[in-house]
mmCIF file of C-alpha atoms in Angstrom:
data_model
loop_
_atom_site.group_PDB
_atom_site.id
_atom_site.type_symbol
_atom_site.label_atom_id
_atom_site.label_comp_id
_atom_site.label_asym_id
_atom_site.label_seq_id
_atom_site.Cartn_x
_atom_site.Cartn_y
_atom_site.Cartn_z
ATOM 1 C CA MET A 9 -4.388 -41.666 68.755
ATOM 2 C CA GLY A 10 -5.867 -42.402 65.320
ATOM 3 C CA ILE A 11 -3.909 -43.594 62.320
ATOM 4 C CA LEU A 12 -2.894 -40.790 59.993
ATOM 5 C CA ARG A 13 -4.603 -40.929 56.607
ATOM 6 C CA GLU A 14 -1.331 -40.965 54.698
ATOM 7 C CA ASP A 15 -0.226 -44.028 56.661
ATOM 8 C CA VAL A 16 -3.322 -46.125 55.920
ATOM 9 C CA VAL A 17 -2.307 -46.902 52.321
ATOM 10 C CA VAL A 18 1.308 -46.495 51.252
ATOM 11 C CA ILE A 19 2.415 -47.265 47.683
ATOM 12 C CA SER A 20 6.182 -47.614 47.257
ATOM 13 C CA PRO A 21 7.291 -47.448 43.597
ATOM 14 C CA ALA A 22 9.525 -50.135 42.135
ATOM 15 C CA GLU A 23 13.191 -49.320 42.669
ATOM 16 C CA LYS A 24 14.179 -50.528 39.204
ATOM 17 C CA ALA A 25 12.607 -51.968 36.073
ATOM 18 C CA GLY A 26 11.234 -55.442 36.672
ATOM 19 C CA ASP A 27 10.815 -54.970 40.412
ATOM 20 C CA PRO A 28 7.313 -55.029 41.891
ATOM 21 C CA THR A 29 5.540 -52.043 43.411
ATOM 22 C CA VAL A 30 4.820 -52.518 47.117
ATOM 23 C CA ILE A 31 1.377 -51.622 48.504
ATOM 24 C CA SER A 32 0.995 -51.484 52.291
ATOM 25 C CA VAL A 33 -2.394 -51.206 53.991
ATOM 26 C CA ASN A 34 -2.631 -50.518 57.719
ATOM 27 C CA CYS A 35 -6.146 -50.072 59.097
ATOM 28 C CA PRO A 36 -8.748 -51.597 61.417
ATOM 29 C CA ASP A 37 -9.765 -55.065 60.267
ATOM 30 C CA LYS A 38 -13.065 -56.395 58.956
ATOM 31 C CA THR A 39 -14.221 -59.685 57.517
ATOM 32 C CA GLY A 40 -13.747 -59.564 53.743
ATOM 33 C CA LEU A 41 -11.177 -56.742 53.769
ATOM 34 C CA GLY A 42 -8.681 -58.857 51.820
ATOM 35 C CA CYS A 43 -11.325 -59.614 49.187
ATOM 36 C CA ASP A 44 -12.240 -55.933 48.802
ATOM 37 C CA LEU A 45 -8.586 -54.868 48.484
ATOM 38 C CA CYS A 46 -7.744 -57.614 45.972
ATOM 39 C CA ARG A 47 -10.796 -56.753 43.904
ATOM 40 C CA ILE A 48 -9.594 -53.149 43.556
ATOM 41 C CA VAL A 49 -6.066 -54.270 42.664
ATOM 42 C CA LEU A 50 -7.554 -56.559 39.992
ATOM 43 C CA HIS A 51 -9.758 -53.711 38.728
ATOM 44 C CA PHE A 52 -6.619 -51.686 38.006
ATOM 45 C CA GLY A 53 -5.216 -54.555 35.927
ATOM 46 C CA LEU A 54 -2.439 -55.368 38.391
ATOM 47 C CA SER A 55 -1.074 -58.815 39.182
ATOM 48 C CA ILE A 56 -0.173 -59.753 42.747
ATOM 49 C CA ALA A 57 3.174 -61.541 42.757
ATOM 50 C CA ARG A 58 3.510 -61.832 46.514
ATOM 51 C CA GLY A 59 1.459 -60.958 49.557
ATOM 52 C CA ASP A 60 1.672 -60.936 53.325
ATOM 53 C CA GLY A 61 -0.959 -59.873 55.811
ATOM 54 C CA LYS A 62 -1.516 -60.141 59.543
ATOM 55 C CA TRP A 63 -4.713 -58.893 61.147
ATOM 56 C CA CYS A 64 -4.973 -55.277 59.975
ATOM 57 C CA TYR A 65 -1.595 -54.921 58.253
ATOM 58 C CA ILE A 66 -1.373 -56.091 54.639
ATOM 59 C CA VAL A 67 1.517 -55.860 52.186
ATOM 60 C CA LEU A 68 1.115 -56.672 48.489
ATOM 61 C CA TRP A 69 3.875 -56.843 45.910
ATOM 62 C CA VAL A 70 2.261 -56.087 42.545
ATOM 63 C CA ASP A 71 3.457 -55.985 38.962
ATOM 64 C CA GLY A 72 2.220 -52.685 37.571
ATOM 65 C CA LYS A 73 1.969 -50.962 34.225
ATOM 66 C CA THR A 74 3.572 -47.773 33.012
ATOM 67 C CA ASN A 75 0.158 -46.076 32.843
ATOM 68 C CA THR A 76 -1.144 -47.254 36.232
ATOM 69 C CA ARG A 77 -2.847 -44.386 38.083
ATOM 70 C CA TRP A 78 -1.299 -45.010 41.492
ATOM 71 C CA ASP A 79 -2.910 -41.963 43.106
ATOM 72 C CA LEU A 80 -6.349 -43.173 42.076
ATOM 73 C CA LEU A 81 -5.563 -46.711 43.240
ATOM 74 C CA GLU A 82 -4.574 -45.331 46.649
ATOM 75 C CA LYS A 83 -7.858 -43.425 46.865
ATOM 76 C CA ARG A 84 -9.942 -46.496 45.988
ATOM 77 C CA LEU A 85 -8.087 -48.673 48.512
ATOM 78 C CA LEU A 86 -8.720 -46.081 51.209
ATOM 79 C CA GLU A 87 -12.431 -46.166 50.482
ATOM 80 C CA VAL A 88 -12.791 -49.834 51.473
ATOM 81 C CA CYS A 89 -10.666 -49.575 54.612
ATOM 82 C CA PRO A 90 -12.638 -49.269 57.863
ATOM 83 C CA SER A 91 -12.440 -45.789 59.366
ATOM 84 C CA TYR A 92 -8.790 -45.044 60.000
ATOM 85 C CA PHE A 93 -9.779 -42.831 62.966
ATOM 86 C CA SER A 94 -11.303 -45.812 64.826
ATOM 87 C CA THR A 95 -9.403 -46.521 68.019
ATOM 88 C CA SER A 96 -11.753 -48.806 69.933
ATOM 89 C CA GLY A 97 -14.743 -51.093 69.583
ATOM 90 C CA ILE A 98 -13.554 -52.668 66.344
ATOM 91 C CA ASP A 99 -16.008 -55.372 65.335
ATOM 92 C CA TYR A 100 -13.924 -58.060 63.659
ATOM 93 C CA TYR A 101 -16.824 -60.271 62.750
ATOM 94 C CA ARG A 102 -19.602 -57.951 61.749
ATOM 95 C CA PRO A 103 -21.751 -59.046 58.756
ATOM 96 C CA VAL A 104 -20.029 -58.138 55.489
ATOM 97 C CA ASN A 105 -22.363 -59.432 52.805
ATOM 98 C CA GLN A 106 -24.532 -56.367 52.912
ATOM 99 C CA GLN A 107 -25.323 -54.782 49.558
ATOM 100 C CA PRO A 108 -22.850 -51.990 48.669
ATOM 101 C CA LYS A 109 -24.099 -48.458 48.269
ATOM 102 C CA GLN A 110 -26.346 -48.243 45.221
ATOM 103 C CA LEU A 111 -25.031 -45.651 42.790
ATOM 104 C CA ASP A 112 -27.328 -43.872 40.348
ATOM 105 C CA VAL A 113 -27.516 -45.573 36.951
ATOM 106 C CA TYR A 114 -27.151 -43.543 33.752
ATOM 107 C CA LEU A 115 -27.824 -44.407 30.132
ATOM 108 C CA LEU A 116 -24.990 -43.620 27.747
ATOM 109 C CA LYS A 117 -26.414 -43.782 24.240
ATOM 110 C CA PHE A 118 -24.603 -43.162 21.003
ATOM 111 C CA TRP A 119 -24.726 -43.919 17.305
ATOM 112 C CA CYS A 120 -21.717 -44.753 15.177
ATOM 113 C CA SER A 121 -21.798 -44.423 11.410
ATOM 114 C CA CYS A 122 -19.938 -47.686 10.846
ATOM 115 C CA VAL A 123 -18.534 -50.733 12.597
ATOM 116 C CA ARG A 124 -14.847 -50.642 13.425
ATOM 117 C CA LYS A 125 -12.710 -53.545 14.568
ATOM 118 C CA GLY A 126 -12.111 -53.251 18.299
ATOM 119 C CA LEU A 127 -14.751 -50.529 18.709
ATOM 120 C CA LEU A 128 -16.228 -51.946 21.917
ATOM 121 C CA HIS A 129 -12.790 -52.437 23.424
ATOM 122 C CA ASP A 130 -11.916 -48.807 22.696
ATOM 123 C CA ILE A 131 -15.144 -47.776 24.437
ATOM 124 C CA THR A 132 -14.339 -49.852 27.529
ATOM 125 C CA LEU A 133 -10.932 -48.159 27.772
ATOM 126 C CA VAL A 134 -12.572 -44.722 27.773
ATOM 127 C CA LEU A 135 -15.071 -45.791 30.432
ATOM 128 C CA PHE A 136 -12.259 -47.175 32.587
ATOM 129 C CA ASP A 137 -10.219 -43.967 32.324
ATOM 130 C CA LEU A 138 -13.289 -41.974 33.362
ATOM 131 C CA GLU A 139 -14.077 -44.338 36.295
ATOM 132 C CA LEU A 140 -17.418 -45.249 34.798
ATOM 133 C CA THR A 141 -18.548 -48.803 35.559
ATOM 134 C CA ILE A 142 -20.587 -50.858 33.081
ATOM 135 C CA LYS A 143 -23.712 -52.384 34.597
ATOM 136 C CA ARG A 144 -25.401 -53.518 31.383
ATOM 137 C CA VAL A 145 -24.736 -53.243 27.671
ATOM 138 C CA LYS A 146 -27.021 -53.443 24.683
ATOM 139 C CA VAL A 147 -25.205 -53.239 21.374
ATOM 140 C CA SER A 148 -26.869 -53.793 18.026
ATOM 141 C CA THR A 149 -25.913 -53.361 14.400
ATOM 142 C CA THR A 150 -28.478 -52.077 11.900
ATOM 143 C CA PRO A 151 -28.826 -53.577 8.392
ATOM 144 C CA ASP A 152 -27.101 -50.540 6.890
ATOM 145 C CA GLY A 153 -24.006 -51.123 9.054
ATOM 146 C CA LYS A 154 -24.560 -48.484 11.720
ATOM 147 C CA VAL A 155 -24.074 -49.269 15.403
ATOM 148 C CA MET A 156 -26.323 -48.264 18.269
ATOM 149 C CA ASP A 157 -24.758 -48.665 21.720
ATOM 150 C CA LEU A 158 -26.644 -48.467 25.000
ATOM 151 C CA PHE A 159 -24.386 -48.559 28.044
ATOM 152 C CA PHE A 160 -25.945 -48.533 31.502
ATOM 153 C CA ILE A 161 -23.227 -47.183 33.750
ATOM 154 C CA THR A 162 -22.511 -45.864 37.232
ATOM 155 C CA ASP A 163 -20.062 -43.139 38.134
ATOM 156 C CA THR A 164 -17.495 -43.924 40.831
ATOM 157 C CA ARG A 165 -17.002 -40.188 41.318
ATOM 158 C CA GLU A 166 -20.811 -39.667 41.632
ATOM 159 C CA LEU A 167 -20.687 -36.575 39.394
ATOM 160 C CA LEU A 168 -22.411 -37.742 36.226
ATOM 161 C CA HIS A 169 -25.514 -35.724 37.062
ATOM 162 C CA THR A 170 -23.506 -32.529 36.444
ATOM 163 C CA LYS A 171 -23.150 -30.910 33.024
ATOM 164 C CA GLU A 172 -19.387 -30.627 33.506
ATOM 165 C CA ARG A 173 -18.948 -34.367 34.026
ATOM 166 C CA GLN A 174 -21.253 -35.222 31.135
ATOM 167 C CA GLY A 175 -19.400 -32.823 28.866
ATOM 168 C CA GLU A 176 -16.051 -34.369 29.872
ATOM 169 C CA THR A 177 -17.385 -37.839 29.092
ATOM 170 C CA ILE A 178 -18.751 -36.906 25.674
ATOM 171 C CA LEU A 179 -15.508 -35.108 24.777
ATOM 172 C CA HIS A 180 -13.467 -38.222 25.636
ATOM 173 C CA PHE A 181 -15.656 -40.323 23.353
ATOM 174 C CA LYS A 182 -15.404 -37.828 20.493
ATOM 175 C CA THR A 183 -11.619 -37.897 20.837
ATOM 176 C CA ALA A 184 -11.412 -41.697 20.991
ATOM 177 C CA LEU A 185 -13.926 -42.540 18.248
ATOM 178 C CA GLY A 186 -13.373 -39.647 15.862
ATOM 179 C CA ASP A 187 -15.596 -39.105 12.845
ATOM 180 C CA ILE A 188 -17.545 -42.357 13.176
ATOM 181 C CA LEU A 189 -19.328 -40.989 16.277
ATOM 182 C CA GLU A 190 -22.565 -39.415 15.034
ATOM 183 C CA SER A 191 -24.209 -38.600 18.365
ATOM 184 C CA CYS A 192 -23.710 -39.177 22.075
ATOM 185 C CA GLU A 193 -26.229 -38.621 24.877
ATOM 186 C CA ILE A 194 -26.251 -39.182 28.632
ATOM 187 C CA GLU A 195 -29.407 -39.346 30.716
ATOM 188 C CA SER A 196 -30.544 -40.713 34.034
ATOM 189 C CA ALA A 197 -31.772 -44.286 33.607
ATOM 190 C CA GLY A 198 -35.069 -44.656 35.416
ATOM 191 C CA GLU A 199 -36.593 -48.010 36.219
ATOM 192 C CA GLU A 200 -38.726 -47.893 33.063
ATOM 193 C CA ILE A 201 -35.720 -47.413 30.783
ATOM 194 C CA THR A 202 -33.696 -50.080 32.590
ATOM 195 C CA ALA A 203 -36.554 -52.554 32.342
ATOM 196 C CA CYS A 204 -36.873 -51.978 28.605
ATOM 197 C CA SER A 205 -33.155 -52.685 28.170
ATOM 198 C CA GLN A 206 -33.292 -56.118 29.785
ATOM 199 C CA GLY A 207 -32.165 -58.880 27.484
ATOM 200 C CA THR A 208 -33.688 -62.310 27.503
ATOM 201 C CA SER A 209 -33.628 -64.000 30.889
ATOM 202 C CA PHE A 210 -33.705 -67.390 29.182
ATOM 203 C CA LEU A 211 -30.583 -69.517 28.958
ATOM 204 C CA PRO A 212 -30.762 -72.879 27.147
ATOM 205 C CA SER A 213 -30.746 -75.827 29.559
ATOM 206 C CA ALA A 214 -27.786 -77.426 27.788
ATOM 207 C CA ILE A 215 -25.743 -74.304 28.506
ATOM 208 C CA THR A 216 -26.729 -74.074 32.160
ATOM 209 C CA GLU A 217 -26.052 -77.749 32.847
ATOM 210 C CA ASP A 218 -22.608 -77.718 31.259
ATOM 211 C CA MET A 219 -21.321 -74.236 32.079
ATOM 212 C CA PHE A 220 -22.600 -73.842 35.611
ATOM 213 C CA SER A 221 -22.005 -77.273 37.060
ATOM 214 C CA LEU A 222 -20.439 -77.085 40.522
ATOM 215 C CA GLU A 223 -18.676 -80.405 40.047
ATOM 216 C CA LEU A 224 -15.081 -80.634 38.896
ATOM 217 C CA PRO A 225 -15.139 -81.946 35.309
ATOM 218 C CA ALA A 226 -13.203 -85.031 34.262
ATOM 219 C CA ARG A 227 -11.373 -82.867 31.755
ATOM 220 C CA HIS A 228 -10.867 -79.130 31.670
ATOM 221 C CA PRO A 229 -12.513 -77.421 28.656
ATOM 222 C CA GLY A 230 -9.057 -76.413 27.504
ATOM 223 C CA GLY A 231 -7.844 -80.005 27.565
ATOM 224 C CA LEU A 232 -6.190 -80.040 31.004
ATOM 225 C CA LEU A 233 -7.011 -82.960 33.243
ATOM 226 C CA ALA A 234 -8.968 -82.268 36.402
ATOM 227 C CA SER A 235 -6.153 -84.041 38.225
ATOM 228 C CA ASP A 236 -3.863 -81.097 37.486
ATOM 229 C CA PRO A 237 -2.507 -80.147 40.900
ATOM 230 C CA ILE A 238 -4.924 -77.988 42.842
ATOM 231 C CA SER A 239 -4.320 -78.889 46.445
ATOM 232 C CA VAL A 240 -6.465 -77.416 49.237
ATOM 233 C CA THR A 241 -5.757 -78.813 52.692
ATOM 234 C CA VAL A 242 -6.802 -78.033 56.271
ATOM 235 C CA ASP A 243 -4.499 -78.133 59.295
ATOM 236 C CA ASN A 244 -5.611 -77.392 62.853
ATOM 237 C CA SER A 245 -2.359 -78.442 64.531
ATOM 238 C CA LEU A 246 -0.166 -75.425 63.814
ATOM 239 C CA SER A 247 -2.157 -72.794 65.703
ATOM 240 C CA PRO A 248 -4.109 -72.998 68.965
ATOM 241 C CA SER A 249 -6.703 -70.484 67.741
ATOM 242 C CA HIS A 250 -6.715 -70.616 63.913
ATOM 243 C CA THR A 251 -7.349 -73.113 61.140
ATOM 244 C CA LEU A 252 -4.732 -73.173 58.402
ATOM 245 C CA ILE A 253 -5.938 -73.428 54.808
ATOM 246 C CA GLN A 254 -3.045 -74.268 52.504
ATOM 247 C CA ILE A 255 -3.477 -73.907 48.737
ATOM 248 C CA LEU A 256 -1.074 -75.083 46.037
ATOM 249 C CA CYS A 257 -2.113 -74.491 42.428
ATOM 250 C CA GLN A 258 -1.332 -72.868 39.094
ATOM 251 C CA ASP A 259 -1.338 -69.096 39.208
ATOM 252 C CA HIS A 260 -3.964 -67.083 37.361
ATOM 253 C CA LYS A 261 -5.112 -63.479 37.248
ATOM 254 C CA GLY A 262 -7.249 -62.716 40.268
ATOM 255 C CA LEU A 263 -6.320 -65.898 42.135
ATOM 256 C CA ILE A 264 -6.108 -64.209 45.540
ATOM 257 C CA TYR A 265 -9.358 -62.370 44.839
ATOM 258 C CA ASP A 266 -11.077 -65.668 43.966
ATOM 259 C CA SER A 267 -9.834 -67.217 47.212
ATOM 260 C CA MET A 268 -10.779 -64.236 49.358
ATOM 261 C CA ARG A 269 -14.160 -63.872 47.633
ATOM 262 C CA THR A 270 -15.012 -67.464 48.515
ATOM 263 C CA LEU A 271 -14.011 -67.025 52.163
ATOM 264 C CA LYS A 272 -15.923 -63.749 52.378
ATOM 265 C CA ASP A 273 -19.077 -65.423 51.075
ATOM 266 C CA TYR A 274 -18.741 -67.986 53.875
ATOM 267 C CA ASN A 275 -18.252 -65.110 56.370
ATOM 268 C CA ILE A 276 -14.804 -66.416 57.298
ATOM 269 C CA GLN A 277 -12.205 -64.109 58.798
ATOM 270 C CA VAL A 278 -8.605 -64.247 57.538
ATOM 271 C CA SER A 279 -6.294 -63.308 60.417
ATOM 272 C CA TYR A 280 -3.013 -63.969 58.643
ATOM 273 C CA GLY A 281 -2.117 -64.810 55.076
ATOM 274 C CA ARG A 282 0.914 -65.307 52.887
ATOM 275 C CA PHE A 283 1.033 -65.645 49.102
ATOM 276 C CA PHE A 284 3.916 -66.393 46.775
ATOM 277 C CA ALA A 285 3.982 -67.049 43.021
ATOM 278 C CA ASN A 286 7.067 -68.596 41.465
ATOM 279 C CA ARG A 287 8.424 -68.061 37.973
ATOM 280 C CA ARG A 288 7.172 -71.475 36.808
ATOM 281 C CA GLY A 289 3.555 -70.367 37.201
ATOM 282 C CA GLY A 290 2.854 -72.146 40.474
ATOM 283 C CA CYS A 291 1.680 -70.456 43.663
ATOM 284 C CA GLU A 292 1.458 -71.133 47.381
ATOM 285 C CA LEU A 293 -1.196 -69.571 49.597
ATOM 286 C CA ASP A 294 -1.345 -70.005 53.388
ATOM 287 C CA LEU A 295 -4.371 -68.578 55.196
ATOM 288 C CA PHE A 296 -4.973 -68.689 58.957
ATOM 289 C CA ILE A 297 -8.725 -68.344 59.379
ATOM 290 C CA VAL A 298 -11.529 -68.409 61.936
ATOM 291 C CA GLN A 299 -15.304 -68.678 61.661
ATOM 292 C CA ALA A 300 -17.682 -65.778 62.287
ATOM 293 C CA ASP A 301 -17.771 -66.749 65.966
ATOM 294 C CA GLY A 302 -13.979 -66.381 66.193
ATOM 295 C CA LYS A 303 -13.344 -70.134 66.551
ATOM 296 C CA LYS A 304 -11.426 -72.678 64.489
ATOM 297 C CA ILE A 305 -13.189 -74.875 61.951
ATOM 298 C CA ILE A 306 -13.313 -78.244 63.701
ATOM 299 C CA ASP A 307 -16.289 -79.850 61.988
ATOM 300 C CA ARG A 308 -14.981 -82.204 59.296
ATOM 301 C CA ASN A 309 -17.997 -81.667 57.018
ATOM 302 C CA LYS A 310 -17.497 -77.881 57.081
ATOM 303 C CA GLN A 311 -13.842 -78.376 56.244
ATOM 304 C CA ASN A 312 -14.681 -80.627 53.293
ATOM 305 C CA VAL A 313 -17.320 -78.242 51.940
ATOM 306 C CA LEU A 314 -14.955 -75.268 52.158
ATOM 307 C CA CYS A 315 -12.070 -77.130 50.501
ATOM 308 C CA SER A 316 -14.321 -78.407 47.721
ATOM 309 C CA ARG A 317 -15.660 -74.913 47.055
ATOM 310 C CA LEU A 318 -12.167 -73.413 46.958
ATOM 311 C CA ARG A 319 -10.990 -76.076 44.495
ATOM 312 C CA MET A 320 -13.894 -75.324 42.183
ATOM 313 C CA GLU A 321 -13.463 -71.538 42.387
ATOM 314 C CA LEU A 322 -9.752 -71.814 41.599
ATOM 315 C CA PHE A 323 -10.219 -74.420 38.869
ATOM 316 C CA ARG A 324 -13.051 -72.615 37.068
ATOM 317 C CA PRO A 325 -13.217 -69.015 38.320
ATOM 318 C CA LEU A 326 -14.941 -68.055 35.064
ATOM 319 C CA ARG A 327 -17.001 -70.098 32.621
ATOM 320 C CA VAL A 328 -16.416 -69.677 28.879
ATOM 321 C CA ALA A 329 -18.228 -71.331 25.973
ATOM 322 C CA VAL A 330 -18.769 -70.716 22.263
ATOM 323 C CA VAL A 331 -22.143 -72.070 21.128
ATOM 324 C CA SER A 332 -24.637 -71.883 18.297
ATOM 325 C CA ARG A 333 -27.450 -69.349 18.578
ATOM 326 C CA GLY A 334 -29.572 -70.410 15.689
ATOM 327 C CA PRO A 335 -27.401 -69.968 12.596
ATOM 328 C CA ASP A 336 -25.067 -67.587 14.437
ATOM 329 C CA THR A 337 -22.091 -67.991 16.775
ATOM 330 C CA GLU A 338 -22.383 -66.785 20.350
ATOM 331 C CA LEU A 339 -19.689 -66.354 22.977
ATOM 332 C CA LEU A 340 -20.839 -66.808 26.568
ATOM 333 C CA VAL A 341 -18.780 -65.819 29.595
ATOM 334 C CA ALA A 342 -20.057 -66.113 33.154
ATOM 335 C CA ASN A 343 -18.533 -65.241 36.489
ATOM 336 C CA PRO A 344 -19.982 -65.700 39.981
ATOM 337 C CA VAL A 345 -21.199 -62.625 41.825
ATOM 338 C CA GLU A 346 -20.206 -62.014 45.437
ATOM 339 C CA LEU A 347 -23.006 -62.260 47.986
ATOM 340 C CA SER A 348 -22.446 -58.532 48.483
ATOM 341 C CA GLY A 349 -23.612 -58.012 44.882
ATOM 342 C CA ARG A 350 -20.266 -57.160 43.287
ATOM 343 C CA GLY A 351 -19.143 -58.824 40.084
ATOM 344 C CA ARG A 352 -15.611 -59.542 38.910
ATOM 345 C CA PRO A 353 -13.937 -56.435 37.414
ATOM 346 C CA LEU A 354 -12.558 -56.018 33.879
ATOM 347 C CA VAL A 355 -14.331 -59.067 32.421
ATOM 348 C CA PHE A 356 -15.860 -57.132 29.521
ATOM 349 C CA HIS A 357 -12.532 -55.362 28.965
ATOM 350 C CA ASP A 358 -10.702 -58.688 28.573
ATOM 351 C CA ILE A 359 -13.413 -60.243 26.381
ATOM 352 C CA THR A 360 -13.375 -57.348 23.924
ATOM 353 C CA LEU A 361 -9.566 -57.312 23.892
ATOM 354 C CA ALA A 362 -9.414 -61.027 23.067
ATOM 355 C CA LEU A 363 -11.895 -60.613 20.195
ATOM 356 C CA LYS A 364 -10.011 -57.569 18.960
ATOM 357 C CA ASN A 365 -6.811 -59.653 18.904
ATOM 358 C CA PHE A 366 -8.639 -62.243 16.774
ATOM 359 C CA ASN A 367 -9.887 -59.455 14.485
ATOM 360 C CA ILE A 368 -13.464 -60.563 15.194
ATOM 361 C CA GLN A 369 -16.269 -58.046 15.044
ATOM 362 C CA ILE A 370 -19.040 -58.009 17.665
ATOM 363 C CA PHE A 371 -22.605 -57.888 16.345
ATOM 364 C CA SER A 372 -24.503 -57.511 19.622
ATOM 365 C CA VAL A 373 -23.980 -57.796 23.384
ATOM 366 C CA GLU A 374 -26.203 -58.600 26.344
ATOM 367 C CA ILE A 375 -25.052 -58.527 29.960
ATOM 368 C CA GLY A 376 -27.376 -59.829 32.622
ATOM 369 C CA ARG A 377 -27.513 -61.551 35.986
ATOM 370 C CA HIS A 378 -29.078 -64.969 36.469
ATOM 371 C CA MET A 379 -29.765 -67.187 39.474
ATOM 372 C CA ILE A 380 -28.386 -70.607 38.506
ATOM 373 C CA CYS A 381 -27.599 -73.505 40.857
ATOM 374 C CA ASP A 382 -28.598 -71.277 43.800
ATOM 375 C CA ARG A 383 -25.913 -68.739 42.870
ATOM 376 C CA GLU A 384 -26.033 -65.410 41.096
ATOM 377 C CA TRP A 385 -23.979 -65.214 37.929
ATOM 378 C CA GLU A 386 -23.042 -62.306 35.693
ATOM 379 C CA VAL A 387 -23.490 -63.602 32.153
ATOM 380 C CA TYR A 388 -22.062 -61.972 29.031
ATOM 381 C CA ARG A 389 -23.718 -63.043 25.761
ATOM 382 C CA ILE A 390 -21.816 -61.783 22.722
ATOM 383 C CA LEU A 391 -23.114 -62.478 19.238
ATOM 384 C CA LEU A 392 -20.193 -62.571 16.821
ATOM 385 C CA ASP A 393 -20.235 -61.264 13.297
ATOM 386 C CA GLU A 394 -20.638 -64.409 11.223
ATOM 387 C CA GLY A 395 -18.400 -63.220 8.410
ATOM 388 C CA ASP A 396 -15.505 -62.404 10.730
ATOM 389 C CA SER A 397 -15.761 -65.453 13.006
ATOM 390 C CA HIS A 398 -15.433 -68.024 10.201
ATOM 391 C CA HIS A 399 -11.672 -67.544 9.884
ATOM 392 C CA VAL A 400 -11.142 -68.559 13.536
ATOM 393 C CA SER A 401 -12.387 -71.879 14.904
ATOM 394 C CA ARG A 402 -14.744 -71.923 17.872
ATOM 395 C CA ASN A 403 -12.185 -73.785 19.944
ATOM 396 C CA MET A 404 -9.590 -71.088 19.238
ATOM 397 C CA ILE A 405 -12.012 -68.329 20.224
ATOM 398 C CA GLU A 406 -12.995 -70.096 23.444
ATOM 399 C CA GLU A 407 -9.415 -70.880 24.433
ATOM 400 C CA GLY A 408 -8.154 -67.409 23.486
ATOM 401 C CA VAL A 409 -10.810 -65.657 25.580
ATOM 402 C CA ARG A 410 -10.207 -67.998 28.526
ATOM 403 C CA LYS A 411 -6.435 -67.485 28.439
ATOM 404 C CA LEU A 412 -6.760 -63.701 28.430
ATOM 405 C CA LEU A 413 -9.288 -63.768 31.273
ATOM 406 C CA MET A 414 -6.978 -66.028 33.282
ATOM 407 C CA GLY A 415 -3.875 -63.961 32.504
ATOM 408 C CA TRP A 416 -2.115 -66.788 30.701
ATOM 409 C CA GLU A 417 -1.108 -64.713 27.677
#
């Protein structure tokens, strides 16, 4: 008998203020399921305080927000679960790094009569509420102070080709932006339009060498020593059929996603996992894993490579730098892309929020993907308004953006 749909994902509200919401997922397993689930939880801006999962039953204790759309979260979690009517022939180790379904790309184009502090952040909030995902952004300010925004987006609901959905989107923007919105248009973005929107593919060598190094630095950009405790150890003695990966480190937003993303890219199956974050900001993560062939990881070199990669991904899950771009100041943020082609969610949201908190205006934005050090990276290049950025030092901007991205504020 198949699993009933309503039993696949169950969200139990917090019993009282301060208590976590409990999310239970019960479905057939697949390699990378934990990564996919954690990515969705992160996309909704939730923080996982505790987690427990065994084979195809996962429980997450999350700290939510008053405006969290739990019904929509449940729907998105269901979409990544293997068919809940499957009763036999479950393939636990099938390839998972296949490209996700390619959604149609649309160009959202509008003019604003003036620049407003926090304008881009307000736009990202509207796009999030409408379930529209940003693929690329081109923002520029004209000499007379007007703003032209080009957002290349996809629609999670796959309805943006309809007049009703387009009308809903434009109405939301008119409500959010008010009188400064002069015009707003939505059209299908063909290959020609997308190609014309591409920003420069060139990144200065000094940036690539420093930002994208896969070696642990002697000192963290924020001043923390690389010897700060990030412990990743392997134990093959506790289970006859699984390798235990034990992680002890400082907690940060998306930590479980970063761990699961790394294991998914190595095509490693997590059979059982337990996560706990304490009130002092530390966390413990135990993962019982097997290789794609269903066997333990015995080879010492494979163990060392995996542990080294996990340390790096947890130490520097995102790269942040503030540099000179000619006479101007540029903020660069980069995050690794999964082999499946998915990027980290809410990065642009957090960047724009951090700059809004600093009261810094954005002059232009480019978002692109680059192959660097044999990995694909999603790179955000944000040119800051020179007049606004002078009152905040570059170190403060860099540290403020990093802290918000890491959830340390």
